Tab-separated table of C-alpha atoms in Angstrom:
chain	number	residue	atom	x	y	z
A	55	LYS	CA	-26.401	-23.790	-87.737
A	56	ALA	CA	-28.235	-23.271	-84.502
A	57	GLY	CA	-28.005	-26.178	-82.086
A	58	VAL	CA	-30.746	-28.178	-80.457
A	59	THR	CA	-32.897	-26.030	-78.205
A	60	GLN	CA	-35.020	-27.214	-75.316
A	61	THR	CA	-37.623	-25.361	-73.317
A	62	PRO	CA	-38.011	-24.800	-70.501
A	63	ARG	CA	-34.545	-25.277	-69.008
A	64	TYR	CA	-35.833	-25.745	-65.466
A	65	LEU	CA	-39.173	-26.895	-64.140
A	66	ILE	CA	-40.577	-27.654	-60.711
A	67	LYS	CA	-43.777	-29.681	-60.504
A	68	THR	CA	-45.792	-31.415	-57.808
A	69	ARG	CA	-46.535	-35.134	-57.651
A	70	GLY	CA	-49.587	-36.036	-59.710
A	71	GLN	CA	-49.248	-33.141	-62.125
A	72	GLN	CA	-48.329	-33.509	-65.755
A	73	VAL	CA	-45.586	-31.767	-67.724
A	74	THR	CA	-44.769	-31.072	-71.381
A	75	LEU	CA	-41.232	-30.474	-72.569
A	76	SER	CA	-40.316	-29.060	-75.958
A	77	CYS	CA	-37.403	-29.646	-78.312
A	78	SER	CA	-36.382	-27.967	-81.564
A	79	PRO	CA	-33.821	-30.017	-83.521
A	80	ILE	CA	-30.985	-28.771	-85.672
A	81	SER	CA	-32.325	-27.510	-88.980
A	82	GLY	CA	-32.523	-30.371	-91.456
A	83	HIS	CA	-32.458	-33.098	-88.796
A	84	ARG	CA	-35.532	-35.302	-88.961
A	85	SER	CA	-34.785	-37.662	-86.097
A	86	VAL	CA	-35.414	-36.584	-82.520
A	87	SER	CA	-34.660	-38.789	-79.529
A	88	TRP	CA	-35.404	-38.232	-75.871
A	89	TYR	CA	-33.322	-39.445	-72.939
A	90	GLN	CA	-33.677	-39.355	-69.180
A	91	GLN	CA	-30.514	-38.814	-67.142
A	92	THR	CA	-30.342	-39.505	-63.407
A	93	PRO	CA	-27.370	-40.025	-61.092
A	94	GLY	CA	-28.439	-43.593	-60.340
A	95	GLN	CA	-29.463	-44.880	-63.759
A	96	GLY	CA	-27.352	-42.715	-66.045
A	97	LEU	CA	-28.569	-41.854	-69.517
A	98	GLN	CA	-31.569	-43.932	-70.575
A	99	PHE	CA	-33.322	-43.888	-73.909
A	100	LEU	CA	-36.992	-42.883	-73.832
A	101	PHE	CA	-38.078	-42.826	-77.472
A	102	GLU	CA	-37.156	-41.733	-80.969
A	103	TYR	CA	-39.282	-39.983	-83.543
A	104	PHE	CA	-38.562	-39.794	-87.233
A	105	SER	CA	-40.852	-38.109	-89.751
A	106	GLU	CA	-43.602	-37.749	-87.126
A	107	THR	CA	-43.582	-41.498	-86.327
A	108	GLN	CA	-42.323	-43.133	-83.162
A	109	ARG	CA	-39.569	-45.395	-84.366
A	110	ASN	CA	-38.238	-46.817	-81.104
A	111	LYS	CA	-39.295	-46.843	-77.495
A	112	GLY	CA	-37.311	-47.486	-74.338
A	113	ASN	CA	-38.395	-49.325	-71.237
A	114	PHE	CA	-40.488	-46.620	-69.600
A	115	PRO	CA	-44.118	-46.683	-68.404
A	116	GLY	CA	-46.939	-45.384	-70.548
A	117	ARG	CA	-47.001	-42.157	-68.524
A	118	PHE	CA	-44.164	-41.059	-70.768
A	119	SER	CA	-45.265	-40.117	-74.254
A	120	GLY	CA	-44.121	-37.941	-77.080
A	121	ARG	CA	-44.885	-36.653	-80.500
A	122	GLN	CA	-43.191	-35.001	-83.412
A	123	PHE	CA	-44.582	-32.307	-85.651
A	124	SER	CA	-44.198	-31.838	-89.387
A	125	ASN	CA	-41.410	-29.296	-88.825
A	126	SER	CA	-39.508	-31.985	-86.809
A	127	ARG	CA	-40.022	-30.183	-83.514
A	128	SER	CA	-40.879	-32.608	-80.749
A	129	GLU	CA	-42.611	-32.630	-77.407
A	130	MET	CA	-42.597	-35.161	-74.625
A	131	ASN	CA	-45.242	-35.439	-71.961
A	132	VAL	CA	-45.135	-37.049	-68.556
A	133	SER	CA	-48.449	-37.541	-66.807
A	134	THR	CA	-49.134	-38.260	-63.140
A	135	LEU	CA	-45.661	-37.217	-62.081
A	136	GLU	CA	-43.819	-39.231	-59.441
A	137	LEU	CA	-40.873	-38.180	-57.288
A	138	GLY	CA	-38.685	-40.606	-59.254
A	139	ASP	CA	-39.330	-38.671	-62.447
A	140	SER	CA	-37.003	-35.935	-61.212
A	141	ALA	CA	-34.211	-35.933	-63.772
A	142	LEU	CA	-32.481	-34.129	-66.589
A	143	TYR	CA	-34.432	-34.740	-69.789
A	144	LEU	CA	-32.276	-34.511	-72.868
A	145	CYS	CA	-33.365	-34.186	-76.442
A	146	ALA	CA	-31.031	-35.126	-79.275
A	147	SER	CA	-31.375	-34.764	-83.002
A	148	SER	CA	-29.761	-36.600	-85.855
A	149	PRO	CA	-29.980	-36.343	-89.631
A	150	GLN	CA	-30.874	-40.036	-89.869
A	151	ALA	CA	-33.035	-42.439	-87.912
A	152	GLY	CA	-31.441	-45.059	-85.701
A	153	ALA	CA	-28.405	-45.157	-83.460
A	154	TYR	CA	-26.409	-42.555	-85.300
A	155	GLU	CA	-24.459	-39.683	-83.867
A	156	GLN	CA	-26.613	-37.627	-81.585
A	157	TYR	CA	-26.540	-33.856	-81.185
A	158	PHE	CA	-27.855	-33.023	-77.756
A	159	GLY	CA	-29.639	-30.004	-76.400
A	160	PRO	CA	-28.832	-28.567	-72.957
A	161	GLY	CA	-31.679	-30.466	-71.331
A	162	THR	CA	-34.622	-29.635	-69.121
A	163	ARG	CA	-34.056	-30.138	-65.399
A	164	LEU	CA	-37.332	-31.409	-63.932
A	165	THR	CA	-37.805	-31.489	-60.183
A	166	VAL	CA	-40.891	-33.212	-58.774
A	167	THR	CA	-41.799	-32.342	-55.176
B	151	THR	CA	-26.196	-54.707	-65.539
B	152	GLN	CA	-25.335	-52.137	-68.180
B	153	LEU	CA	-24.563	-53.341	-71.696
B	154	LEU	CA	-21.600	-50.968	-71.704
B	155	GLU	CA	-19.489	-50.838	-68.544
B	156	GLN	CA	-17.243	-47.853	-68.020
B	157	SER	CA	-14.318	-47.695	-65.629
B	158	PRO	CA	-13.333	-46.058	-63.496
B	159	GLN	CA	-16.489	-44.297	-62.365
B	160	PHE	CA	-14.542	-41.348	-61.071
B	161	LEU	CA	-11.039	-40.040	-61.719
B	162	SER	CA	-9.352	-37.088	-60.068
B	163	ILE	CA	-5.937	-36.040	-61.358
B	164	GLN	CA	-3.599	-33.048	-61.414
B	165	GLU	CA	-3.153	-30.878	-64.471
B	166	GLY	CA	-0.462	-32.324	-66.743
B	167	GLU	CA	-1.066	-35.969	-65.829
B	168	ASN	CA	-2.326	-38.612	-68.247
B	169	LEU	CA	-5.494	-40.646	-67.852
B	170	THR	CA	-7.303	-43.518	-69.518
B	171	VAL	CA	-11.014	-44.301	-69.451
B	172	TYR	CA	-12.341	-47.707	-70.452
B	173	CYS	CA	-15.594	-48.848	-72.024
B	174	ASN	CA	-16.209	-52.603	-72.062
B	175	SER	CA	-18.935	-54.954	-73.189
B	176	SER	CA	-19.507	-58.665	-73.673
B	177	SER	CA	-21.327	-57.813	-76.916
B	178	VAL	CA	-19.914	-56.829	-80.275
B	179	PHE	CA	-20.742	-53.302	-81.415
B	180	SER	CA	-20.775	-52.120	-85.008
B	181	SER	CA	-19.497	-48.760	-83.763
B	182	LEU	CA	-18.920	-46.839	-80.565
B	183	GLN	CA	-19.276	-43.161	-79.866
B	184	TRP	CA	-17.639	-41.048	-77.162
B	185	TYR	CA	-19.282	-37.981	-75.661
B	186	ARG	CA	-18.245	-35.426	-73.061
B	187	GLN	CA	-20.807	-33.719	-70.873
B	188	GLU	CA	-20.094	-30.638	-68.810
B	189	PRO	CA	-22.257	-29.593	-65.853
B	190	GLY	CA	-25.557	-28.053	-66.916
B	191	GLU	CA	-25.113	-29.055	-70.538
B	192	GLY	CA	-25.983	-31.935	-72.818
B	193	PRO	CA	-23.374	-34.438	-74.022
B	194	VAL	CA	-21.206	-33.365	-76.938
B	195	LEU	CA	-20.036	-35.926	-79.473
B	196	LEU	CA	-16.244	-36.306	-79.527
B	197	VAL	CA	-15.660	-39.186	-81.924
B	198	THR	CA	-17.111	-42.309	-83.520
B	199	VAL	CA	-14.982	-45.423	-83.992
B	200	VAL	CA	-16.146	-47.998	-86.487
B	201	THR	CA	-13.366	-50.426	-87.428
B	202	GLY	CA	-11.872	-52.954	-85.016
B	203	GLY	CA	-8.403	-51.812	-83.980
B	204	GLU	CA	-9.084	-48.269	-85.121
B	205	VAL	CA	-7.243	-45.425	-83.408
B	206	LYS	CA	-8.445	-41.839	-83.690
B	207	LYS	CA	-6.758	-38.752	-82.300
B	208	LEU	CA	-8.393	-35.485	-81.383
B	209	LYS	CA	-5.644	-33.144	-80.171
B	210	ARG	CA	-4.598	-34.604	-76.790
B	211	LEU	CA	-7.338	-37.252	-76.842
B	212	THR	CA	-6.700	-40.700	-78.315
B	213	PHE	CA	-9.568	-43.129	-78.882
B	214	GLN	CA	-9.119	-46.805	-79.590
B	215	PHE	CA	-11.638	-49.450	-80.652
B	216	GLY	CA	-10.771	-53.006	-79.636
B	217	ASP	CA	-9.918	-55.540	-82.320
B	218	ALA	CA	-13.002	-57.584	-81.416
B	219	ARG	CA	-15.178	-54.438	-81.283
B	220	LYS	CA	-16.233	-55.203	-77.712
B	221	ASP	CA	-14.280	-52.479	-75.982
B	222	SER	CA	-12.908	-48.998	-76.399
B	223	SER	CA	-10.609	-46.652	-74.530
B	224	LEU	CA	-10.058	-42.940	-74.291
B	225	HIS	CA	-6.612	-41.673	-73.343
B	226	ILE	CA	-5.959	-38.048	-72.482
B	227	THR	CA	-2.372	-36.806	-72.530
B	228	ALA	CA	-1.319	-33.902	-70.322
B	229	ALA	CA	-4.822	-33.297	-69.019
B	230	GLN	CA	-6.015	-29.737	-68.537
B	231	PRO	CA	-8.812	-28.351	-66.307
B	232	GLY	CA	-10.879	-27.878	-69.465
B	233	ASP	CA	-10.949	-31.677	-69.848
B	234	THR	CA	-13.081	-31.907	-66.705
B	235	GLY	CA	-16.451	-33.501	-67.380
B	236	LEU	CA	-18.463	-36.692	-67.655
B	237	TYR	CA	-17.187	-38.982	-70.407
B	238	LEU	CA	-19.761	-41.321	-71.910
B	239	CYS	CA	-19.401	-44.128	-74.390
B	240	ALA	CA	-22.406	-45.237	-76.435
B	241	GLY	CA	-23.203	-47.805	-79.056
B	242	PRO	CA	-26.148	-49.139	-81.046
B	243	LYS	CA	-27.901	-51.974	-79.229
B	244	ALA	CA	-28.724	-53.579	-82.544
B	245	ALA	CA	-28.186	-52.622	-86.156
B	246	GLY	CA	-29.914	-49.301	-86.768
B	247	ASN	CA	-31.512	-49.472	-83.356
B	248	LYS	CA	-31.491	-47.226	-80.340
B	249	LEU	CA	-28.316	-46.006	-78.745
B	250	THR	CA	-27.264	-47.416	-75.371
B	251	PHE	CA	-24.953	-45.487	-73.082
B	252	GLY	CA	-22.386	-46.560	-70.541
B	253	GLY	CA	-22.642	-45.313	-66.974
B	254	GLY	CA	-20.007	-42.655	-67.571
B	255	THR	CA	-16.661	-41.700	-66.069
B	256	ARG	CA	-16.510	-38.450	-64.165
B	257	VAL	CA	-13.107	-36.792	-64.693
B	258	LEU	CA	-11.835	-33.948	-62.542
B	259	VAL	CA	-8.610	-32.242	-63.548
B	260	LYS	CA	-7.286	-30.015	-60.798
B	261	PRO	CA	-5.083	-27.017	-61.659
């Protein structure tokens, strides 16, 4: 089976802009979770989608949003980018909803200047 | 304060030496997962421990879940440069809920 894919792998944006990141889960996996990883805060949960519904949300401002499509592919959007949003954004899929074993993609490295 | 505390934060050893990484919490976890992340990649699941006192072995890696299910350890025997990476423990914050990660232990194995 192909693994989790994320596009793009690298992105440079300017403060105030918005960005959309894409994730394709492992075939058959219906749960997609997003995480933000920074050197200072580590890996933090953003949100989880299961069957096109947001099932859980982490402690992030409303500028961070996401959605899931009927084919389980997911996108996350960050509006009005801030310098502190620079991070590695990881997508993970799982066959079941909830805190089950996660299969991660390689991540999208976002740099905000 | 993280729900899962990992120690040490950084470990640098020579090839062939042994090492142990710890993951501790004041809360009880129904299960704990261990991941390894290499530079430029996402974390890769190594193992899940579920039962208190459980010991699982994966080649030279030995994982243990504490009897009270509040802590876990990862022991690597005769470490190799390929073991270099960021080791993360993770557990469900509540039953069926989101996964919370420890801060990670960065391991460097020098040839």
